[in-house]
């Protein structure tokens, strides 16, 4: 703290204790700064609307660096800078950066207070918005100081808004030192250092060293009619519906299937004495994408966000309530979606000045997890929850079937390593382009991805009950360009089949890429999906898959000799199975 203050020269230093009084003081500061407003006190008590700088609306991967001593340890998928050069560059930017500002010292826990899997961080920041957000997203203040005690076992992070100019924006991870330096952005994963910087990039490095996993995964529990809850963790790239899946209102609730939320974005997992991987959610809140969130797509989060929530870059109604595109019930077919009268857009413009979309496409809600009615009774279990299935997925308009199961742990790791998805607005850059995103960790793995795959393979060999590995695709489109599967609450039907496969009862057909549900294996009652549509949803096109296999081969080349031989073998075996299937067809 003293070192940071000497460098950044703040007007004052405030240690955050996490108390209610402190939260109220921070809100006042935010409102006085002019970019934050209080929302309707009656319908949205203790809720804020924050408008970020228009140049600062998403994570910026192009200025995110892993600063390891040797470049090869960061690997081909990360930007790299030599640690001393990175420190010199950022020290120049930090110099006097907090002049006239308050420096907040934010001690925080990633994980439940009493869990051995939990780790501690301390973020120093000059952003009151970051403090208010960290209070929701992590367990912040005295509880973390108590855990640190007299040790120095915590991950330090220095954050300054700097001048918010994109040319002077950098997010640096000194992995060996377990240190984070971020400057020039106040938004999401760039600035709330506990989330992507610590809980994924630094933690994945720690997990590799210490024999555990830090993954970009939601954690959910599926309750069956007997009352037993089976836990699953699922990795999807940013903005592919992780929060909606984790908080799903099950379409099969009347049949006794219910979904419990443990986490929506990150899972830390350690092998337990029972031979299962045990997962905790290191976070305490949900930082979800607002546009498209509605009673239909995620009723649980809509109810949870009516108090103590920060909305960032959403629009606001005349009634001072948050608003975004896709928030209202489905518009009738063919009618244009009307905007509520008196709406103010995410930049505070209204009337003739208002721009569409009125909510920024990456606008967010930040809501305490404990407010969700779907929150699992075990979400703060110090021992974590035992994971029986891993689910990988992405947006694939064409290729991937609704669901398939891998043949084995190494094959499942291969399935994760070959994940791809069409891009969204969660990060800056083009939207809708297919991007390979192994385990949804491409922007978040803090070390060489070849070593990361090897770590997965090794861990699978070490545990008696590794999770079964599945792949899902809710986004397959038909020839008319229409989505084939209804998604959202209906996705529980796929989870139910996964559960049955875990229990050894689900019926399946073997295909070259893995097991898909047998024709009558999915519970489809009440859905009215034509038989041909279901066939299309589960179809494996050998030609498309052969082309895909060539693409993944090219993608793997960049990992060079750090790419595990076992995955090369999985790749070759898939090629052979596809060739056999193609020949049989001829
Ligand atoms: C997120 C992301 O915000 O993945 O969770 O971008
Ligand atoms: Mn995420």
mmCIF file with all atom_site columns, N, CA, C and O and ligand atoms in Angstrom, residues 58-59 61 137 187-189 195-196 200 216 236-240 242-243 264-266 283 287-289 362 364 424-427 440 443-444, ligand 1:
data_model
loop_
_atom_site.group_PDB
_atom_site.id
_atom_site.type_symbol
_atom_site.label_atom_id
_atom_site.label_alt_id
_atom_site.label_comp_id
_atom_site.label_asym_id
_atom_site.label_entity_id
_atom_site.label_seq_id
_atom_site.pdbx_PDB_ins_code
_atom_site.Cartn_x
_atom_site.Cartn_y
_atom_site.Cartn_z
_atom_site.occupancy
_atom_site.B_iso_or_equiv
_atom_site.pdbx_formal_charge
_atom_site.auth_seq_id
_atom_site.auth_comp_id
_atom_site.auth_asym_id
_atom_site.auth_atom_id
_atom_site.pdbx_PDB_model_num
ATOM   1   N N  . UNK A 1 58  ? -15.995 -2.745  -22.382 1.00 0.00 ? 58  UNK A N  1
ATOM   2   C CA . UNK A 1 58  ? -15.826 -4.205  -22.430 1.00 0.00 ? 58  UNK A CA 1
ATOM   3   C C  . UNK A 1 58  ? -14.376 -4.543  -22.080 1.00 0.00 ? 58  UNK A C  1
ATOM   4   O O  . UNK A 1 58  ? -13.511 -3.664  -22.076 1.00 0.00 ? 58  UNK A O  1
ATOM   5   N N  . UNK A 1 59  ? -14.151 -5.825  -21.807 1.00 0.00 ? 59  UNK A N  1
ATOM   6   C CA . UNK A 1 59  ? -12.769 -6.270  -21.603 1.00 0.00 ? 59  UNK A CA 1
ATOM   7   C C  . UNK A 1 59  ? -11.973 -6.031  -22.875 1.00 0.00 ? 59  UNK A C  1
ATOM   8   O O  . UNK A 1 59  ? -12.496 -6.175  -23.977 1.00 0.00 ? 59  UNK A O  1
ATOM   9   N N  . UNK A 1 61  ? -8.903  -7.491  -24.684 1.00 0.00 ? 61  UNK A N  1
ATOM   10  C CA . UNK A 1 61  ? -7.920  -8.574  -24.665 1.00 0.00 ? 61  UNK A CA 1
ATOM   11  C C  . UNK A 1 61  ? -6.614  -8.167  -25.349 1.00 0.00 ? 61  UNK A C  1
ATOM   12  O O  . UNK A 1 61  ? -5.557  -8.687  -25.021 1.00 0.00 ? 61  UNK A O  1
ATOM   13  N N  . UNK A 1 137 ? -19.324 -8.552  -5.772  1.00 0.00 ? 137 UNK A N  1
ATOM   14  C CA . UNK A 1 137 ? -18.742 -9.693  -6.480  1.00 0.00 ? 137 UNK A CA 1
ATOM   15  C C  . UNK A 1 137 ? -17.840 -10.569 -5.608  1.00 0.00 ? 137 UNK A C  1
ATOM   16  O O  . UNK A 1 137 ? -17.540 -11.705 -5.959  1.00 0.00 ? 137 UNK A O  1
ATOM   17  N N  . UNK A 1 187 ? -13.781 -0.841  -16.377 1.00 0.00 ? 187 UNK A N  1
ATOM   18  C CA . UNK A 1 187 ? -14.881 -1.742  -16.717 1.00 0.00 ? 187 UNK A CA 1
ATOM   19  C C  . UNK A 1 187 ? -14.620 -3.200  -16.370 1.00 0.00 ? 187 UNK A C  1
ATOM   20  O O  . UNK A 1 187 ? -13.573 -3.759  -16.706 1.00 0.00 ? 187 UNK A O  1
ATOM   21  N N  . UNK A 1 188 ? -15.623 -3.840  -15.768 1.00 0.00 ? 188 UNK A N  1
ATOM   22  C CA . UNK A 1 188 ? -15.689 -5.293  -15.583 1.00 0.00 ? 188 UNK A CA 1
ATOM   23  C C  . UNK A 1 188 ? -14.358 -5.969  -15.316 1.00 0.00 ? 188 UNK A C  1
ATOM   24  O O  . UNK A 1 188 ? -13.595 -5.588  -14.428 1.00 0.00 ? 188 UNK A O  1
ATOM   25  N N  . UNK A 1 189 ? -14.099 -6.998  -16.117 1.00 0.00 ? 189 UNK A N  1
ATOM   26  C CA . UNK A 1 189 ? -12.924 -7.840  -15.918 1.00 0.00 ? 189 UNK A CA 1
ATOM   27  C C  . UNK A 1 189 ? -11.596 -7.108  -16.018 1.00 0.00 ? 189 UNK A C  1
ATOM   28  O O  . UNK A 1 189 ? -10.574 -7.607  -15.556 1.00 0.00 ? 189 UNK A O  1
ATOM   29  N N  . UNK A 1 195 ? -11.926 -11.012 -10.454 1.00 0.00 ? 195 UNK A N  1
ATOM   30  C CA . UNK A 1 195 ? -12.667 -11.888 -11.374 1.00 0.00 ? 195 UNK A CA 1
ATOM   31  C C  . UNK A 1 195 ? -11.740 -12.552 -12.388 1.00 0.00 ? 195 UNK A C  1
ATOM   32  O O  . UNK A 1 195 ? -11.153 -13.605 -12.111 1.00 0.00 ? 195 UNK A O  1
ATOM   33  N N  . UNK A 1 196 ? -11.564 -11.953 -13.557 1.00 0.00 ? 196 UNK A N  1
ATOM   34  C CA . UNK A 1 196 ? -10.785 -12.632 -14.608 1.00 0.00 ? 196 UNK A CA 1
ATOM   35  C C  . UNK A 1 196 ? -9.294  -12.641 -14.270 1.00 0.00 ? 196 UNK A C  1
ATOM   36  O O  . UNK A 1 196 ? -8.604  -13.624 -14.531 1.00 0.00 ? 196 UNK A O  1
ATOM   37  N N  . UNK A 1 200 ? -9.148  -16.319 -12.623 1.00 0.00 ? 200 UNK A N  1
ATOM   38  C CA . UNK A 1 200 ? -8.848  -17.160 -13.786 1.00 0.00 ? 200 UNK A CA 1
ATOM   39  C C  . UNK A 1 200 ? -7.362  -17.115 -14.171 1.00 0.00 ? 200 UNK A C  1
ATOM   40  O O  . UNK A 1 200 ? -6.691  -18.130 -14.133 1.00 0.00 ? 200 UNK A O  1
ATOM   41  N N  . UNK A 1 216 ? -13.295 -21.372 -16.320 1.00 0.00 ? 216 UNK A N  1
ATOM   42  C CA . UNK A 1 216 ? -14.349 -20.430 -16.715 1.00 0.00 ? 216 UNK A CA 1
ATOM   43  C C  . UNK A 1 216 ? -15.658 -21.215 -16.829 1.00 0.00 ? 216 UNK A C  1
ATOM   44  O O  . UNK A 1 216 ? -16.145 -21.480 -17.922 1.00 0.00 ? 216 UNK A O  1
ATOM   45  N N  . UNK A 1 236 ? -18.634 -22.202 -21.204 1.00 0.00 ? 236 UNK A N  1
ATOM   46  C CA . UNK A 1 236 ? -19.057 -21.598 -22.465 1.00 0.00 ? 236 UNK A CA 1
ATOM   47  C C  . UNK A 1 236 ? -18.298 -20.286 -22.602 1.00 0.00 ? 236 UNK A C  1
ATOM   48  O O  . UNK A 1 236 ? -18.057 -19.622 -21.591 1.00 0.00 ? 236 UNK A O  1
ATOM   49  N N  . UNK A 1 237 ? -17.978 -19.888 -23.823 1.00 0.00 ? 237 UNK A N  1
ATOM   50  C CA . UNK A 1 237 ? -17.344 -18.581 -23.990 1.00 0.00 ? 237 UNK A CA 1
ATOM   51  C C  . UNK A 1 237 ? -18.240 -17.472 -23.440 1.00 0.00 ? 237 UNK A C  1
ATOM   52  O O  . UNK A 1 237 ? -19.437 -17.687 -23.216 1.00 0.00 ? 237 UNK A O  1
ATOM   53  N N  . UNK A 1 238 ? -17.671 -16.277 -23.279 1.00 0.00 ? 238 UNK A N  1
ATOM   54  C CA . UNK A 1 238 ? -18.410 -15.142 -22.719 1.00 0.00 ? 238 UNK A CA 1
ATOM   55  C C  . UNK A 1 238 ? -19.706 -14.896 -23.489 1.00 0.00 ? 238 UNK A C  1
ATOM   56  O O  . UNK A 1 238 ? -19.731 -14.990 -24.717 1.00 0.00 ? 238 UNK A O  1
ATOM   57  N N  . UNK A 1 239 ? -20.755 -14.564 -22.725 1.00 0.00 ? 239 UNK A N  1
ATOM   58  C CA . UNK A 1 239 ? -22.045 -14.184 -23.312 1.00 0.00 ? 239 UNK A CA 1
ATOM   59  C C  . UNK A 1 239 ? -22.683 -15.285 -24.174 1.00 0.00 ? 239 UNK A C  1
ATOM   60  O O  . UNK A 1 239 ? -23.298 -15.006 -25.195 1.00 0.00 ? 239 UNK A O  1
ATOM   61  N N  . UNK A 1 240 ? -22.520 -16.549 -23.767 1.00 0.00 ? 240 UNK A N  1
ATOM   62  C CA . UNK A 1 240 ? -23.211 -17.659 -24.443 1.00 0.00 ? 240 UNK A CA 1
ATOM   63  C C  . UNK A 1 240 ? -24.287 -18.240 -23.535 1.00 0.00 ? 240 UNK A C  1
ATOM   64  O O  . UNK A 1 240 ? -24.761 -19.350 -23.767 1.00 0.00 ? 240 UNK A O  1
ATOM   65  N N  . UNK A 1 242 ? -24.154 -18.615 -19.887 1.00 0.00 ? 242 UNK A N  1
ATOM   66  C CA . UNK A 1 242 ? -23.768 -19.351 -18.672 1.00 0.00 ? 242 UNK A CA 1
ATOM   67  C C  . UNK A 1 242 ? -24.665 -18.973 -17.498 1.00 0.00 ? 242 UNK A C  1
ATOM   68  O O  . UNK A 1 242 ? -25.149 -19.832 -16.777 1.00 0.00 ? 242 UNK A O  1
ATOM   69  N N  . UNK A 1 243 ? -24.884 -17.648 -17.330 1.00 0.00 ? 243 UNK A N  1
ATOM   70  C CA . UNK A 1 243 ? -25.700 -17.212 -16.192 1.00 0.00 ? 243 UNK A CA 1
ATOM   71  C C  . UNK A 1 243 ? -27.123 -17.755 -16.328 1.00 0.00 ? 243 UNK A C  1
ATOM   72  O O  . UNK A 1 243 ? -27.704 -18.259 -15.361 1.00 0.00 ? 243 UNK A O  1
ATOM   73  N N  . UNK A 1 264 ? -21.981 -18.835 -11.571 1.00 0.00 ? 264 UNK A N  1
ATOM   74  C CA . UNK A 1 264 ? -22.380 -18.588 -12.963 1.00 0.00 ? 264 UNK A CA 1
ATOM   75  C C  . UNK A 1 264 ? -21.208 -18.300 -13.891 1.00 0.00 ? 264 UNK A C  1
ATOM   76  O O  . UNK A 1 264 ? -21.419 -18.142 -15.092 1.00 0.00 ? 264 UNK A O  1
ATOM   77  N N  . UNK A 1 265 ? -19.972 -18.236 -13.360 1.00 0.00 ? 265 UNK A N  1
ATOM   78  C CA . UNK A 1 265 ? -18.885 -17.835 -14.268 1.00 0.00 ? 265 UNK A CA 1
ATOM   79  C C  . UNK A 1 265 ? -17.555 -18.555 -14.008 1.00 0.00 ? 265 UNK A C  1
ATOM   80  O O  . UNK A 1 265 ? -16.826 -18.822 -14.943 1.00 0.00 ? 265 UNK A O  1
ATOM   81  N N  . UNK A 1 266 ? -17.256 -18.821 -12.741 1.00 0.00 ? 266 UNK A N  1
ATOM   82  C CA . UNK A 1 266 ? -15.929 -19.360 -12.422 1.00 0.00 ? 266 UNK A CA 1
ATOM   83  C C  . UNK A 1 266 ? -16.062 -20.508 -11.422 1.00 0.00 ? 266 UNK A C  1
ATOM   84  O O  . UNK A 1 266 ? -16.858 -20.439 -10.488 1.00 0.00 ? 266 UNK A O  1
ATOM   85  N N  . UNK A 1 283 ? -16.727 -16.459 -6.440  1.00 0.00 ? 283 UNK A N  1
ATOM   86  C CA . UNK A 1 283 ? -17.367 -15.145 -6.439  1.00 0.00 ? 283 UNK A CA 1
ATOM   87  C C  . UNK A 1 283 ? -18.579 -15.113 -5.504  1.00 0.00 ? 283 UNK A C  1
ATOM   88  O O  . UNK A 1 283 ? -19.077 -16.149 -5.069  1.00 0.00 ? 283 UNK A O  1
ATOM   89  N N  . UNK A 1 287 ? -22.181 -10.980 -12.500 1.00 0.00 ? 287 UNK A N  1
ATOM   90  C CA . UNK A 1 287 ? -21.924 -9.815  -13.344 1.00 0.00 ? 287 UNK A CA 1
ATOM   91  C C  . UNK A 1 287 ? -22.378 -10.222 -14.739 1.00 0.00 ? 287 UNK A C  1
ATOM   92  O O  . UNK A 1 287 ? -21.592 -10.673 -15.559 1.00 0.00 ? 287 UNK A O  1
ATOM   93  N N  . UNK A 1 288 ? -23.691 -10.120 -14.971 1.00 0.00 ? 288 UNK A N  1
ATOM   94  C CA . UNK A 1 288 ? -24.258 -10.709 -16.183 1.00 0.00 ? 288 UNK A CA 1
ATOM   95  C C  . UNK A 1 288 ? -24.555 -9.681  -17.262 1.00 0.00 ? 288 UNK A C  1
ATOM   96  O O  . UNK A 1 288 ? -24.769 -8.496  -16.974 1.00 0.00 ? 288 UNK A O  1
ATOM   97  N N  . UNK A 1 289 ? -24.606 -10.162 -18.498 1.00 0.00 ? 289 UNK A N  1
ATOM   98  C CA . UNK A 1 289 ? -24.961 -9.309  -19.639 1.00 0.00 ? 289 UNK A CA 1
ATOM   99  C C  . UNK A 1 289 ? -26.464 -9.020  -19.574 1.00 0.00 ? 289 UNK A C  1
ATOM   100 O O  . UNK A 1 289 ? -27.270 -9.943  -19.513 1.00 0.00 ? 289 UNK A O  1
ATOM   101 N N  . UNK A 1 362 ? -23.022 -4.670  -24.265 1.00 0.00 ? 362 UNK A N  1
ATOM   102 C CA . UNK A 1 362 ? -22.348 -5.364  -23.162 1.00 0.00 ? 362 UNK A CA 1
ATOM   103 C C  . UNK A 1 362 ? -22.717 -4.729  -21.818 1.00 0.00 ? 362 UNK A C  1
ATOM   104 O O  . UNK A 1 362 ? -21.948 -4.776  -20.870 1.00 0.00 ? 362 UNK A O  1
ATOM   105 N N  . UNK A 1 364 ? -24.440 -4.390  -18.185 1.00 0.00 ? 364 UNK A N  1
ATOM   106 C CA . UNK A 1 364 ? -24.397 -5.471  -17.197 1.00 0.00 ? 364 UNK A CA 1
ATOM   107 C C  . UNK A 1 364 ? -25.250 -5.177  -15.967 1.00 0.00 ? 364 UNK A C  1
ATOM   108 O O  . UNK A 1 364 ? -25.514 -4.025  -15.639 1.00 0.00 ? 364 UNK A O  1
ATOM   109 N N  . UNK A 1 424 ? -19.198 -12.684 -29.442 1.00 0.00 ? 424 UNK A N  1
ATOM   110 C CA . UNK A 1 424 ? -20.267 -11.818 -28.946 1.00 0.00 ? 424 UNK A CA 1
ATOM   111 C C  . UNK A 1 424 ? -19.674 -10.470 -28.529 1.00 0.00 ? 424 UNK A C  1
ATOM   112 O O  . UNK A 1 424 ? -18.495 -10.234 -28.738 1.00 0.00 ? 424 UNK A O  1
ATOM   113 N N  . UNK A 1 425 ? -20.501 -9.636  -27.891 1.00 0.00 ? 425 UNK A N  1
ATOM   114 C CA . UNK A 1 425 ? -20.059 -8.284  -27.529 1.00 0.00 ? 425 UNK A CA 1
ATOM   115 C C  . UNK A 1 425 ? -19.304 -8.211  -26.205 1.00 0.00 ? 425 UNK A C  1
ATOM   116 O O  . UNK A 1 425 ? -18.927 -7.126  -25.770 1.00 0.00 ? 425 UNK A O  1
ATOM   117 N N  . UNK A 1 426 ? -19.048 -9.365  -25.550 1.00 0.00 ? 426 UNK A N  1
ATOM   118 C CA . UNK A 1 426 ? -18.420 -9.314  -24.218 1.00 0.00 ? 426 UNK A CA 1
ATOM   119 C C  . UNK A 1 426 ? -16.985 -8.799  -24.271 1.00 0.00 ? 426 UNK A C  1
ATOM   120 O O  . UNK A 1 426 ? -16.478 -8.265  -23.308 1.00 0.00 ? 426 UNK A O  1
ATOM   121 N N  . UNK A 1 427 ? -16.333 -8.995  -25.402 1.00 0.00 ? 427 UNK A N  1
ATOM   122 C CA . UNK A 1 427 ? -14.991 -8.426  -25.559 1.00 0.00 ? 427 UNK A CA 1
ATOM   123 C C  . UNK A 1 427 ? -15.038 -7.542  -26.794 1.00 0.00 ? 427 UNK A C  1
ATOM   124 O O  . UNK A 1 427 ? -15.902 -7.709  -27.661 1.00 0.00 ? 427 UNK A O  1
ATOM   125 N N  . UNK A 1 440 ? -13.246 -22.532 -23.158 1.00 0.00 ? 440 UNK A N  1
ATOM   126 C CA . UNK A 1 440 ? -13.651 -21.136 -22.920 1.00 0.00 ? 440 UNK A CA 1
ATOM   127 C C  . UNK A 1 440 ? -12.596 -20.373 -22.131 1.00 0.00 ? 440 UNK A C  1
ATOM   128 O O  . UNK A 1 440 ? -12.878 -19.364 -21.488 1.00 0.00 ? 440 UNK A O  1
ATOM   129 N N  . UNK A 1 443 ? -9.099  -16.451 -23.470 1.00 0.00 ? 443 UNK A N  1
ATOM   130 C CA . UNK A 1 443 ? -8.671  -15.150 -22.953 1.00 0.00 ? 443 UNK A CA 1
ATOM   131 C C  . UNK A 1 443 ? -8.238  -15.193 -21.478 1.00 0.00 ? 443 UNK A C  1
ATOM   132 O O  . UNK A 1 443 ? -7.864  -14.164 -20.937 1.00 0.00 ? 443 UNK A O  1
ATOM   133 N N  . UNK A 1 444 ? -8.337  -16.351 -20.851 1.00 0.00 ? 444 UNK A N  1
ATOM   134 C CA . UNK A 1 444 ? -8.184  -16.393 -19.392 1.00 0.00 ? 444 UNK A CA 1
ATOM   135 C C  . UNK A 1 444 ? -7.117  -17.343 -18.867 1.00 0.00 ? 444 UNK A C  1
ATOM   136 O O  . UNK A 1 444 ? -6.840  -17.357 -17.662 1.00 0.00 ? 444 UNK A O  1
HETATM 137 C C1 . LIG B 2 .   ? -17.524 -12.185 -18.292 1.00 0.00 ? 1   LIG B C1 1
HETATM 138 C C2 . LIG B 2 .   ? -16.790 -12.558 -19.507 1.00 0.00 ? 1   LIG B C2 1
HETATM 139 O O1 . LIG B 2 .   ? -17.791 -10.999 -18.076 1.00 0.00 ? 1   LIG B O1 1
HETATM 140 O O2 . LIG B 2 .   ? -16.514 -13.739 -19.683 1.00 0.00 ? 1   LIG B O2 1
HETATM 141 O O3 . LIG B 2 .   ? -17.834 -13.087 -17.509 1.00 0.00 ? 1   LIG B O3 1
HETATM 142 O O4 . LIG B 2 .   ? -16.477 -11.675 -20.316 1.00 0.00 ? 1   LIG B O4 1
#
